[in-house]
PDB file of C-alpha atoms in Angstrom:
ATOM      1  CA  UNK B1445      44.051   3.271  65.052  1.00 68.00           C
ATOM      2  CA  UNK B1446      44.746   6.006  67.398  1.00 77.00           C
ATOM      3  CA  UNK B1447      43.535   6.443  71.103  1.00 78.00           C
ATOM      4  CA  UNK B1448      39.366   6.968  71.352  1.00 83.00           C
ATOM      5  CA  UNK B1449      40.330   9.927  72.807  1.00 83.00           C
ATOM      6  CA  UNK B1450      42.707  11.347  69.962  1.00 87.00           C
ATOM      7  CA  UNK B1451      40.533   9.469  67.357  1.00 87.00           C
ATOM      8  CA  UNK B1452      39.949  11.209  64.279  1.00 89.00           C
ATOM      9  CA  UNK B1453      36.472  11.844  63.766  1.00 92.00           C
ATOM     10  CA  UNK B1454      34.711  11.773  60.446  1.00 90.00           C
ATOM     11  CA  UNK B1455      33.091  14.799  60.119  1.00 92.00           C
ATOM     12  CA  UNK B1456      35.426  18.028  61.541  1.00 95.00           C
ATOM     13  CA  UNK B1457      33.944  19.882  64.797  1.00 96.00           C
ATOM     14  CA  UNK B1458      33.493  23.788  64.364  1.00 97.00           C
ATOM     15  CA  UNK B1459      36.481  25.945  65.337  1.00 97.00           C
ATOM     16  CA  UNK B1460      34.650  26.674  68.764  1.00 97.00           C
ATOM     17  CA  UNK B1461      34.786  22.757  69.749  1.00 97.00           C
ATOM     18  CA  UNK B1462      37.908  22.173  68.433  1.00 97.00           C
ATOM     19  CA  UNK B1463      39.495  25.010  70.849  1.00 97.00           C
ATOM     20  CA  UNK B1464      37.382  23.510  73.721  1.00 96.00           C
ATOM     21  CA  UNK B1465      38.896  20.438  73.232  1.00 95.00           C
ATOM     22  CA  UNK B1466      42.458  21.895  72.925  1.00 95.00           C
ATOM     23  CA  UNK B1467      41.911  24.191  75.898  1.00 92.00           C
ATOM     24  CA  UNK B1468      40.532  20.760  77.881  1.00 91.00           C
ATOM     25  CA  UNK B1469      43.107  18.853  77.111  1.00 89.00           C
ATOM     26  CA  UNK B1470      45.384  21.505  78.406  1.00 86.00           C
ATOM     27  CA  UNK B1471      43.798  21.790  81.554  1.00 82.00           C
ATOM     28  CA  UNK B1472      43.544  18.197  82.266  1.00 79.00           C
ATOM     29  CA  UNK B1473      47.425  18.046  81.948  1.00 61.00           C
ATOM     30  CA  UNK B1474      47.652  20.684  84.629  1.00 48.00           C
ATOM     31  CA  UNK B1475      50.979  19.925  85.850  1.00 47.00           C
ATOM     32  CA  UNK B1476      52.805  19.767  82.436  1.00 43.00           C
ATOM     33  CA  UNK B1477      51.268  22.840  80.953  1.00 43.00           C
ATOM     34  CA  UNK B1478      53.455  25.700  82.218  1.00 50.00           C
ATOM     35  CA  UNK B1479      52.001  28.075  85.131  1.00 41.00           C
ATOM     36  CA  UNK B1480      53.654  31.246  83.125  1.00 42.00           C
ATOM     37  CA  UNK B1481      50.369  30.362  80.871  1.00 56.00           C
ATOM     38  CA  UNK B1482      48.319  32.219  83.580  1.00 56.00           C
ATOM     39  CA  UNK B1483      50.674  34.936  82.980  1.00 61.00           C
ATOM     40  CA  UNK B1484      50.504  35.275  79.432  1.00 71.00           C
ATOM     41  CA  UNK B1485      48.000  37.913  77.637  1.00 77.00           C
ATOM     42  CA  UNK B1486      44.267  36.352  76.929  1.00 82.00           C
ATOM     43  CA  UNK B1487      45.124  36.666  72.880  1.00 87.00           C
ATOM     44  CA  UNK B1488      48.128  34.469  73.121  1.00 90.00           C
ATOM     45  CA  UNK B1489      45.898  31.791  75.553  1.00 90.00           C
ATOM     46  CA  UNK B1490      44.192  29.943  72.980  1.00 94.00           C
ATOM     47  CA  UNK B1491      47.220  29.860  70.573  1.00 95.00           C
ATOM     48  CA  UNK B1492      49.276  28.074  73.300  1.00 92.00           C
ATOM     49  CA  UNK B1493      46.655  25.798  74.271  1.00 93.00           C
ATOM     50  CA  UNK B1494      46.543  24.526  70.406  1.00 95.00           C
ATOM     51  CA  UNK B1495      50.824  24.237  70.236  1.00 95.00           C
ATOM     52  CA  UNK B1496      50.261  22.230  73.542  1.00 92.00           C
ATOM     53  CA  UNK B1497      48.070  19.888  72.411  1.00 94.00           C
ATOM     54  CA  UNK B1498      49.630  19.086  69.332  1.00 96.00           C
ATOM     55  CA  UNK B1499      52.845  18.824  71.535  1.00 94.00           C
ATOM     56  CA  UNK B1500      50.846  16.354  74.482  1.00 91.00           C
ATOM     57  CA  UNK B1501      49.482  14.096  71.824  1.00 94.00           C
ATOM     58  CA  UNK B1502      52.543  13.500  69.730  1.00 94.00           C
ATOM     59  CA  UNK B1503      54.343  12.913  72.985  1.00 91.00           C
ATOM     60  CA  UNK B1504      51.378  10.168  74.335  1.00 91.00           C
ATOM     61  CA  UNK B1505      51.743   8.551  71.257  1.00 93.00           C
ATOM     62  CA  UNK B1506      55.733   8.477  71.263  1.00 89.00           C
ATOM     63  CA  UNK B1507      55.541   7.345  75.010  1.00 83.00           C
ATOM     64  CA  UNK B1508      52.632   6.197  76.712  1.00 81.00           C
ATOM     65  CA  UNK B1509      51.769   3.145  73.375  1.00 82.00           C
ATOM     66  CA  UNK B1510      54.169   0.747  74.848  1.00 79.00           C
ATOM     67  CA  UNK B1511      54.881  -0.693  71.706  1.00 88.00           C
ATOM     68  CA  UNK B1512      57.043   0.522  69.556  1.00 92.00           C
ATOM     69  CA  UNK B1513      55.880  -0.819  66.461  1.00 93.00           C
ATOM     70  CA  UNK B1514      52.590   0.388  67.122  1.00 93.00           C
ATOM     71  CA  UNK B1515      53.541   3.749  68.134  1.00 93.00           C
ATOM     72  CA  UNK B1516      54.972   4.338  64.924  1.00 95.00           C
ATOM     73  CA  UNK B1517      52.010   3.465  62.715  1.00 94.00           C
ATOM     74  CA  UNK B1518      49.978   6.321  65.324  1.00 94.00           C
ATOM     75  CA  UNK B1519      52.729   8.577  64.738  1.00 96.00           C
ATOM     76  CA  UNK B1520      52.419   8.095  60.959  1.00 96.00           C
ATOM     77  CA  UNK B1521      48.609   9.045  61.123  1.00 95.00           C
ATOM     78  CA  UNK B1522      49.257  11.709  63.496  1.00 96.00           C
ATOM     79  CA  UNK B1523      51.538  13.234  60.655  1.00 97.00           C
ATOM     80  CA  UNK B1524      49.121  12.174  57.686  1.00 96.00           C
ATOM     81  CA  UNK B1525      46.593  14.642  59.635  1.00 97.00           C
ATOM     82  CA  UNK B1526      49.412  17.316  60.219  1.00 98.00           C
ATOM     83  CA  UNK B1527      49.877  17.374  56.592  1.00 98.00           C
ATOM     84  CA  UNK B1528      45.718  18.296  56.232  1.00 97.00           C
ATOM     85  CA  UNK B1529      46.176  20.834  58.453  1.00 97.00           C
ATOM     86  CA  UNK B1530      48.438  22.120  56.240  1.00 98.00           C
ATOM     87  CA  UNK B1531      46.046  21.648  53.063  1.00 97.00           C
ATOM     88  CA  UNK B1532      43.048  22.900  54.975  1.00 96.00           C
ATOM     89  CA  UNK B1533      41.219  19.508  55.185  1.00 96.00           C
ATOM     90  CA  UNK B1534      41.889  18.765  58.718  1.00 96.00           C
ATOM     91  CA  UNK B1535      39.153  16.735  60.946  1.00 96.00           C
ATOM     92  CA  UNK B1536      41.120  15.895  64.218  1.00 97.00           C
ATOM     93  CA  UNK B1537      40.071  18.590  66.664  1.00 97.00           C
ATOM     94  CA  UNK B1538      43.942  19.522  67.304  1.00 97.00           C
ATOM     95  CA  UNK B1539      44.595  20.281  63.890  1.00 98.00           C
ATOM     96  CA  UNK B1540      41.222  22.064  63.298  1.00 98.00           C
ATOM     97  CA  UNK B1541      42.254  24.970  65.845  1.00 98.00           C
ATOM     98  CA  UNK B1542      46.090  24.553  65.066  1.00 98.00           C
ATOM     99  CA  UNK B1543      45.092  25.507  61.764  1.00 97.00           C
ATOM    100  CA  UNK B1544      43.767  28.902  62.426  1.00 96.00           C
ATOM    101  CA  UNK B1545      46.947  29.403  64.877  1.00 97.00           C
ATOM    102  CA  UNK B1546      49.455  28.011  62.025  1.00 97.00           C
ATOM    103  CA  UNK B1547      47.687  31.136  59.686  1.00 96.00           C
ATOM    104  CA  UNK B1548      48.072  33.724  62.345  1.00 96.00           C
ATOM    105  CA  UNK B1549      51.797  33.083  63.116  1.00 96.00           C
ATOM    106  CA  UNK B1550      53.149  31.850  59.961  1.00 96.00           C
ATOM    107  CA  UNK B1551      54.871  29.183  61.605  1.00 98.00           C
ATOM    108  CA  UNK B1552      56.533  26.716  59.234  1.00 97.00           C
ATOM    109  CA  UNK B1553      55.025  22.733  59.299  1.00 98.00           C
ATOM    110  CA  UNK B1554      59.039  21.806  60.037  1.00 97.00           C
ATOM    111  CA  UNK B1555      58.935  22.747  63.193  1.00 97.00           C
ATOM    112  CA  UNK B1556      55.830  20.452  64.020  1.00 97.00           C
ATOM    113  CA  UNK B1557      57.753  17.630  61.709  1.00 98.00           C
ATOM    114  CA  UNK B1558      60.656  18.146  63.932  1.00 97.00           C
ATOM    115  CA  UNK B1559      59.139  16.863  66.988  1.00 96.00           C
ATOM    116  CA  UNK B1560      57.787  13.928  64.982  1.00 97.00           C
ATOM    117  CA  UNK B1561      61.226  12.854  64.094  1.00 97.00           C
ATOM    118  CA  UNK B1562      62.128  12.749  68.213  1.00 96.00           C
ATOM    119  CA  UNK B1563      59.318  10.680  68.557  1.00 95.00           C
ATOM    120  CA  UNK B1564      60.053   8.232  66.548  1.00 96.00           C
ATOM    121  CA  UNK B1565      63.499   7.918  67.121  1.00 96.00           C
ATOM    122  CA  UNK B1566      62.218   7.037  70.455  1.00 94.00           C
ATOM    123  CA  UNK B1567      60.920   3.817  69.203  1.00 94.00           C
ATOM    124  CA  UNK B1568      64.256   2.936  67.463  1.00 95.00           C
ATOM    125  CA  UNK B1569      67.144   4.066  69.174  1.00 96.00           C
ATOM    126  CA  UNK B1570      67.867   3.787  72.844  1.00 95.00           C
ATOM    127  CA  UNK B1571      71.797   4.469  73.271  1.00 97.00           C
ATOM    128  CA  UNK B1572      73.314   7.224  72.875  1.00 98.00           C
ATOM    129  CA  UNK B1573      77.759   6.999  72.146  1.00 98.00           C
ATOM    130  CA  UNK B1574      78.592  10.931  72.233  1.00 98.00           C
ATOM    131  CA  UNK B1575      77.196  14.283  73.658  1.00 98.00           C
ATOM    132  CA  UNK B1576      76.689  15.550  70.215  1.00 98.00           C
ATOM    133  CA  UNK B1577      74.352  12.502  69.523  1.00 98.00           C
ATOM    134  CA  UNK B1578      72.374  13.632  72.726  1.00 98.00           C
ATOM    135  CA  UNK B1579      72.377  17.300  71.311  1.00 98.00           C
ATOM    136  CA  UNK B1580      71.132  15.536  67.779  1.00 98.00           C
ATOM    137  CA  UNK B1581      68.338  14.583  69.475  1.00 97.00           C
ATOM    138  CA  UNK B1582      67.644  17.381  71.296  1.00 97.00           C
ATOM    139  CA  UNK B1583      67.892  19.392  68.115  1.00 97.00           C
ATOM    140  CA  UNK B1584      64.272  17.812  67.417  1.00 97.00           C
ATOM    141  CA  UNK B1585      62.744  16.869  70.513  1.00 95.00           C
ATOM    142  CA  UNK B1586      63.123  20.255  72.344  1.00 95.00           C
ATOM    143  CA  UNK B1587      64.371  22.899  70.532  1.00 96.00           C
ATOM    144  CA  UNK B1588      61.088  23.016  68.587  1.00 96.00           C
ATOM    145  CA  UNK B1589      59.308  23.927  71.337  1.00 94.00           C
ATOM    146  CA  UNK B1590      60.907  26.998  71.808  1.00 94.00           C
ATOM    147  CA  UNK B1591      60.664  27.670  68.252  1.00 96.00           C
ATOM    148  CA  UNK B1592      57.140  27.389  68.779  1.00 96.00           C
ATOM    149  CA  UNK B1593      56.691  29.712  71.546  1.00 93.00           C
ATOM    150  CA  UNK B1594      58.251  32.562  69.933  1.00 95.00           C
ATOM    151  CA  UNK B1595      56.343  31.996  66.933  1.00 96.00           C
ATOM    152  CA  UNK B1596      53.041  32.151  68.927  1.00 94.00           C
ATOM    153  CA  UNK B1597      54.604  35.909  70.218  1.00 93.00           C
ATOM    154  CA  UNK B1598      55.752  37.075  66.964  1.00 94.00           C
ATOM    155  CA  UNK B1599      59.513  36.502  66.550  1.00 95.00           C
ATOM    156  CA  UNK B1600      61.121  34.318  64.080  1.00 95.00           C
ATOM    157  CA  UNK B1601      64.592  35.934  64.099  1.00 96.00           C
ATOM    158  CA  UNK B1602      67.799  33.226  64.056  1.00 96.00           C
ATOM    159  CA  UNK B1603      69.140  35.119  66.814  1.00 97.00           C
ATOM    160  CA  UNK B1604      66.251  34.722  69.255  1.00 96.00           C
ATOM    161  CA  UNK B1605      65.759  30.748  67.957  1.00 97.00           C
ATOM    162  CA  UNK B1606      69.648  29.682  68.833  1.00 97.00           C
ATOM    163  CA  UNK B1607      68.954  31.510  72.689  1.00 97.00           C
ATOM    164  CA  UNK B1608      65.725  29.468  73.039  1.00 96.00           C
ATOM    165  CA  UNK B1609      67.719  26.310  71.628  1.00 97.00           C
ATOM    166  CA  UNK B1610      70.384  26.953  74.357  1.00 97.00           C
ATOM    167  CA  UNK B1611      67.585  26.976  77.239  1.00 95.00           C
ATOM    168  CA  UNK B1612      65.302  23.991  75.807  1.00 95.00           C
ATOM    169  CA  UNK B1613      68.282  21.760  74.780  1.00 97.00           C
ATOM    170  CA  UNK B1614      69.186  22.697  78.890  1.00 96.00           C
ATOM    171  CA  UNK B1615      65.937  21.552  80.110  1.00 95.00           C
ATOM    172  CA  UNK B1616      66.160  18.233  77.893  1.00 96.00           C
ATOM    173  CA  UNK B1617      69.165  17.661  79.636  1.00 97.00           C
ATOM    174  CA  UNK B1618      67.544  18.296  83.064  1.00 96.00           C
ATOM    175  CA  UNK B1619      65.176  15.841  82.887  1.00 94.00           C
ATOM    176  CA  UNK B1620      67.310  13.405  81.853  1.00 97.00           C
ATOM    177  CA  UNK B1621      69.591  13.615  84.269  1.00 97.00           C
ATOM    178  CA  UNK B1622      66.537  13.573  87.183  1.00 96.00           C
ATOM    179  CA  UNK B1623      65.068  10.816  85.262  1.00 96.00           C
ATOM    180  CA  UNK B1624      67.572   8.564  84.809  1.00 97.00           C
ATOM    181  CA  UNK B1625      66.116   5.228  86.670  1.00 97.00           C
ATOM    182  CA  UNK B1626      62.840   6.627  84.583  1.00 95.00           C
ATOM    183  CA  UNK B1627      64.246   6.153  81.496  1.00 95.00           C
ATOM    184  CA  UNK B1628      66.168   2.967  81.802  1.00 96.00           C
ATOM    185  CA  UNK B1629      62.929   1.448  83.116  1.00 94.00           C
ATOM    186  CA  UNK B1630      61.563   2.312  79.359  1.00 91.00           C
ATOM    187  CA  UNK B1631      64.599   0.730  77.860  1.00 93.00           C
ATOM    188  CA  UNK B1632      66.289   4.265  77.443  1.00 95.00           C
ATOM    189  CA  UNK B1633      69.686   5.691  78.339  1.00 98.00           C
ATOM    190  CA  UNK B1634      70.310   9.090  77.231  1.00 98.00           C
ATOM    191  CA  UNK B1635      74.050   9.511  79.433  1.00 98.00           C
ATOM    192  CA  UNK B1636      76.400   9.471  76.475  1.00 98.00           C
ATOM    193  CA  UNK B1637      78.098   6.178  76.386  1.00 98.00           C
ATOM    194  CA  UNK B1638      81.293   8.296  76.207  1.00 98.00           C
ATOM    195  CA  UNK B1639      80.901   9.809  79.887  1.00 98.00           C
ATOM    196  CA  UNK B1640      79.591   6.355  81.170  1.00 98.00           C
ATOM    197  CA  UNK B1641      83.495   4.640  79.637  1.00 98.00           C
ATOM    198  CA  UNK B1642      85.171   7.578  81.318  1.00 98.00           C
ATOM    199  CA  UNK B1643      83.990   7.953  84.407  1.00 98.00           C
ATOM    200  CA  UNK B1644      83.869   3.818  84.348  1.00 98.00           C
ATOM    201  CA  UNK B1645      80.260   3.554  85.067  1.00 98.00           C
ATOM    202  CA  UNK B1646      78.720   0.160  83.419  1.00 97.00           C
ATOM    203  CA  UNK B1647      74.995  -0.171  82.619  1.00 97.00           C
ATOM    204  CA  UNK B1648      74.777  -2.893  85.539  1.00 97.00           C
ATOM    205  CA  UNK B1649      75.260   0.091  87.918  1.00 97.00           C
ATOM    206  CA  UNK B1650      72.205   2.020  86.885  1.00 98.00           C
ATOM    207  CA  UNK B1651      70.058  -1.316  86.182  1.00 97.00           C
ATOM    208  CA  UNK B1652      70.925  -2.129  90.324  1.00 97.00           C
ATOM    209  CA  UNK B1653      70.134   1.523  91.150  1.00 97.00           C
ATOM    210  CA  UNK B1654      73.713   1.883  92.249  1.00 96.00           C
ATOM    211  CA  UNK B1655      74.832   5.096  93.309  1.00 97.00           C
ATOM    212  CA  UNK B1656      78.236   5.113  93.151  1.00 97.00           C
ATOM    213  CA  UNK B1657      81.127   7.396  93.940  1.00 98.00           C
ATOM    214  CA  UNK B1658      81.921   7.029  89.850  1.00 98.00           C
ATOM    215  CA  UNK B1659      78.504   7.693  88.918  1.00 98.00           C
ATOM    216  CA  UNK B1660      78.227  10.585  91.406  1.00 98.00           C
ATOM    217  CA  UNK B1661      81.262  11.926  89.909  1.00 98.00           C
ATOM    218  CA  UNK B1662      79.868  11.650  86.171  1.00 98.00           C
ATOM    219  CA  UNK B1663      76.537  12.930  87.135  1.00 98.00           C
ATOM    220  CA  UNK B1664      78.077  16.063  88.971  1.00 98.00           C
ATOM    221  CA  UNK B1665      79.465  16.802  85.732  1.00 98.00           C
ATOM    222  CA  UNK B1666      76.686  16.233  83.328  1.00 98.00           C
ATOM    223  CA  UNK B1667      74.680  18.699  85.890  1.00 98.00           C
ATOM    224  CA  UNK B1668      77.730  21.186  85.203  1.00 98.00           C
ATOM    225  CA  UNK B1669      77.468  20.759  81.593  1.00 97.00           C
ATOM    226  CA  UNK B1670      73.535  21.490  81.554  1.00 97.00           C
ATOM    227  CA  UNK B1671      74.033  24.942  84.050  1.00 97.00           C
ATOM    228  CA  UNK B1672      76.032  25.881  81.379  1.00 97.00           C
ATOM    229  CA  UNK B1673      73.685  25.428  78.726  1.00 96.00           C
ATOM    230  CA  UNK B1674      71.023  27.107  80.431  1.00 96.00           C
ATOM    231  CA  UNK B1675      73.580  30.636  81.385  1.00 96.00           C
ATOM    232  CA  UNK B1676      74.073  30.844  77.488  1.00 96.00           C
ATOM    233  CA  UNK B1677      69.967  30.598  77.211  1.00 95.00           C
ATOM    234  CA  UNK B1678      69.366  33.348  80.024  1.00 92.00           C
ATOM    235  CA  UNK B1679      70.214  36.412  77.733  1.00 95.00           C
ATOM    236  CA  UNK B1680      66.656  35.482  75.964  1.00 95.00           C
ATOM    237  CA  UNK B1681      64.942  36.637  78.724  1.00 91.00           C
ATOM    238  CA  UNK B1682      65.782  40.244  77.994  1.00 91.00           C
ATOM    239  CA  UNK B1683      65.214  39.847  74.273  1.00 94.00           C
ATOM    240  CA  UNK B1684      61.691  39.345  74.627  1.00 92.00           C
ATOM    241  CA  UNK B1685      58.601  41.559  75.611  1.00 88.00           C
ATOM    242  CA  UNK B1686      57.971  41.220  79.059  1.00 80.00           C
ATOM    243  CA  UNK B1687      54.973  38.789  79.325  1.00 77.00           C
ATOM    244  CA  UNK B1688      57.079  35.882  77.143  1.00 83.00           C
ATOM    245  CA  UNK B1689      60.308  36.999  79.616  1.00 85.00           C
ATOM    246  CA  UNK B1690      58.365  35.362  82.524  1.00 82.00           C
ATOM    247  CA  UNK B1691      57.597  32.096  80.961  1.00 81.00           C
ATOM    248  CA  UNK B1692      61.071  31.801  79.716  1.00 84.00           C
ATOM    249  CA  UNK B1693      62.115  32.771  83.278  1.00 84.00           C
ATOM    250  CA  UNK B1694      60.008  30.454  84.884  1.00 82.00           C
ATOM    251  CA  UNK B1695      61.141  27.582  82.576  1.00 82.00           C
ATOM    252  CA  UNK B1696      64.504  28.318  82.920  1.00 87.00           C
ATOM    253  CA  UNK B1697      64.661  28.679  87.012  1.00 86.00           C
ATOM    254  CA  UNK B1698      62.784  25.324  87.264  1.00 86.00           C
ATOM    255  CA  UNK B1699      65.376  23.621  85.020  1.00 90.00           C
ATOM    256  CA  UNK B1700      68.139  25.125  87.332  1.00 93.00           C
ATOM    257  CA  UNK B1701      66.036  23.591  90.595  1.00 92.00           C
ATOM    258  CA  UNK B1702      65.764  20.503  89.055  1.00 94.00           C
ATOM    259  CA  UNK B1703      69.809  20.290  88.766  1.00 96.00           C
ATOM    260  CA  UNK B1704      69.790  22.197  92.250  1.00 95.00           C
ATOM    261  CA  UNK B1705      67.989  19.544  93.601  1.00 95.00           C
ATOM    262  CA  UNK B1706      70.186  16.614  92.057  1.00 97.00           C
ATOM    263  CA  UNK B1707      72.823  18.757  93.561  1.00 97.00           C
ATOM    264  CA  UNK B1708      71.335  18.935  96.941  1.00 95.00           C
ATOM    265  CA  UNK B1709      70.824  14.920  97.119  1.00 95.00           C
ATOM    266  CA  UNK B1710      74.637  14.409  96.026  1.00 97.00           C
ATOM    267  CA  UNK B1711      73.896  13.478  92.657  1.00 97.00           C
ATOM    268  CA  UNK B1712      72.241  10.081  93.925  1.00 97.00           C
ATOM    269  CA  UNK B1713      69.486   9.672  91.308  1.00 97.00           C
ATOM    270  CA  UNK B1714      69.091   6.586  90.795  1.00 97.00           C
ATOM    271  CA  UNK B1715      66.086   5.151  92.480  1.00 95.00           C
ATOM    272  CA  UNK B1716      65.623   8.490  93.902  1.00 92.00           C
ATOM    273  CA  UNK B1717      64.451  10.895  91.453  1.00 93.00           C
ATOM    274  CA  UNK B1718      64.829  14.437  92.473  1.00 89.00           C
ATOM    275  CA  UNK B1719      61.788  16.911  92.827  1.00 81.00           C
ATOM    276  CA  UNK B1720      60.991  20.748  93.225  1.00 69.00           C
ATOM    277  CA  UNK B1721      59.141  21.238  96.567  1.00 55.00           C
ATOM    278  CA  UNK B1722      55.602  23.115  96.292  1.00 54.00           C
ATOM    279  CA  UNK B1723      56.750  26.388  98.208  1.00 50.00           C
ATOM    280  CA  UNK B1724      60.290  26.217  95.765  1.00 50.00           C
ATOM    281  CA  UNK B1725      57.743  26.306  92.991  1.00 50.00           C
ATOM    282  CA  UNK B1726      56.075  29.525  94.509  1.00 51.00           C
ATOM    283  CA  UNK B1727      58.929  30.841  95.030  1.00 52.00           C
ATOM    284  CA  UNK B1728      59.930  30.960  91.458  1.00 46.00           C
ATOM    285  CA  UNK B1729      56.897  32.032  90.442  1.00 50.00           C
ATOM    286  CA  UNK B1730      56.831  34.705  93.112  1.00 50.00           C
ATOM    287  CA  UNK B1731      60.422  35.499  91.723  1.00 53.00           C
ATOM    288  CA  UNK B1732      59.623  36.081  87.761  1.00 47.00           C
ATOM    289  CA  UNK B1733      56.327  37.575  88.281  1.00 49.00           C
ATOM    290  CA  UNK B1734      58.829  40.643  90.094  1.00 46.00           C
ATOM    291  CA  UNK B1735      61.086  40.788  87.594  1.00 49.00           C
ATOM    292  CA  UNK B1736      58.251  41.556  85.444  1.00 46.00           C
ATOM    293  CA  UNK B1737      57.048  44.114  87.477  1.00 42.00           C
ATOM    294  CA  UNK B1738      60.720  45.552  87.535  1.00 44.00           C
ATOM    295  CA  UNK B1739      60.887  45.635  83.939  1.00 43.00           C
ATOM    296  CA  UNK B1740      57.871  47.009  83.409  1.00 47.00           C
ATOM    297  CA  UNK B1741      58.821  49.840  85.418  1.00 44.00           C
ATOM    298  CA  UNK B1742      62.138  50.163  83.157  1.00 45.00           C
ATOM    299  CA  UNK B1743      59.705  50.454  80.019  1.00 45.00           C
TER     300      UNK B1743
END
C-alpha cells in the first residue's frame, strides 16, 4: 500500500487539483527542487513541477521505505499507475497532471521506466566492482533527468541528451562522493571496489569513519574523475535557449562546489560531509543569472 500521502485515490481529482498537488509537493521540498525554477518561463513552471513530483515520489519510495522488500512492491504500484498514465486511466494526482505534460512534450514512458529501474536496483545491489558499473547505474538513475528537462523545453536531439548525460552522470558522482558516510549508513557503497583495492582502502576504514592518507588519495582522484565529467557537460550550456542555460548552469556550478568543497576539507569525508555555504549559493546564482543577461545581449 503506498504512503497516505502518495495513496492512490479512487476516484481521479480534476486536472486543477492534481497540479496543486504537484506544485505543493514541489514547494514543500524546497531545498531539492532547483532555484533555476524561479528562473524558468511561467509556461514551463507547471510542467517541471509534474517531472518533479514523479521524480520525488519514486525516489521516497526507493529510499525513505526502509525495507527493501517493501519498497519494491510500492515501486511496482508506482509503475502499474505510470503505465495508466500512459493509457489515459490515471487516478494518482502525479500521473493525472503528468499526463497532460507527457502529451505536450512527447516524451517517451522509457525515460520515466528508467528511473524505476535505479530504484530498484537500490533495494538489491549495494557494491559496486568497476567504474563502468557505477556509470551503469547512473545511466538510469540520473541521466533521465536530464532527458527530462530538455524534453519539458523542446529538444530531443541525441546530441543535446549525451551533453546532459555528461553533466547528470557528474552530479551523481558528486553526491556520492560528499555522501559517502551517508550511504554506507544505508548499507550502500557506490566507490568502485576497483579504486578501493588500488588505492588499498578496506571497507573497515569507511565503517570507522577513517580518513586516511589512502583514502584521501583515492577520493582526490574520484573528485578529478567527476570535474572531468562535468567540463565535457559544460558545452550544453550554450546549446540551449537561454532560460534552460541557467538551470543547467546553476546545476552544474553547484556540482563543481560540492567537489570544491571536498577539495577544500582535504578530501576528509567521512563523518564530515561537505556543504555549499548560503552566500556560495548566492553567489552562483548571482553568477548564472549574468551570464544570462550577457547572452541575452549577444541575441
Amino acid at each position: 500500500m503506498l504512503p497516505p500521502e502518495y495513496a492512490i485515490p479512487d476516484h481521479a481529482p480534476t486536472l486543477a487539483e492534481a497540479q496543486e498537488y504537484c506544485r505543493r509537493l514541489a514547494r514543500s521540498h524546497y531545498e531539492n527542487f532547483s532555484v533555476a525554477s524561479w528562473f524558468l518561463p511561467e509556461r514551463l513552471r507547471q510542467d517541471f513541477c509534474n517531472v518533479y513530483a514523479y521524480c520525488r515520489i519514486s525516489d521516497d519510495l526507493g529510499d525513505e521505505v526502509g525495507d527493501p522488500n517493501s519498497s519494491l512492491q510500492l515501486l511496482d504500484q508506482w509503475e502499474a499507475e505510470l503505465d495508466a498514465c500512459y493509457a489515459g486511466s490515471p487516478r494518482q494526482p502525479v500521473f493525472v497532471a503528468l499526463a497532460e505534460t507527457v502529451r505536450k512534450c512527447e516524451i517517451p514512458k522509457q525515460t520515466f521506466v528508467d528511473l524505476l529501474t535505479a530504484f530498484r536496483q537500490d533495494q538489491r545491489v549495494s557494491r559496486y566492482s568497476t567504474f563502468d558499473d557505477v556509470l551503469n547505474y547512473c545511466h538510469y538513475s540520473a541521466n533521465p533527468v536530464g532527458h527530462l528537462v530538455l524534453y519539458v523545453c523542446g529538444y530531443r536531439d541525441a546530441e543535446r541528451q549525451t551533453l546532459s548525460d555528461y553533466t547528470c552522470t557528474a552530479l551523481q558522482l558528486a553526491n556520492f562522493w560528499q555522501d559517502v558516510s551517508v550511504d554506507y549508513a544505508k548499507g550502500r557503497i557506490y566507490i568502485p571496489g576497483e579504486d578501493l583495492r588500488r588505492f588499498g582502502v578496506s571497507e573497515n576504514d569507511i565503517a570507522a569513519q577513517r580518513n586516511t592518507a589512502t583514502f584521501c588519495d583515492m577520493m582526490r582522484f574520484e573528485v578529478a574523475r567527476a570535474h572531468e565529467w562535468f567540463r565535457r557537460g559544460l558545452p550544453l550550456i550554450d546549446a540551449v535557449d537561454r532560460e534552460l542555460a541557467l538551470d543547467i548552469e546553476l546545476f552544474s556550478r553547484g556540482g563543481q562546489e560540492i567537489l570544491n568543497a571536498i577539495e577544500a576539507q582535504g578530501y576528509n569525508v567521512l563523518g564530515r560531509r561537505p556543504a555549499i555555504s548560503k552566500s556560495r549559493k548566492l553567489g552562483l546564482v548571482a553568477r548564472a543569472a549574468w551570464g544570462k543577461f550577457v547572452r541575452g545581449k549577444r541575441t
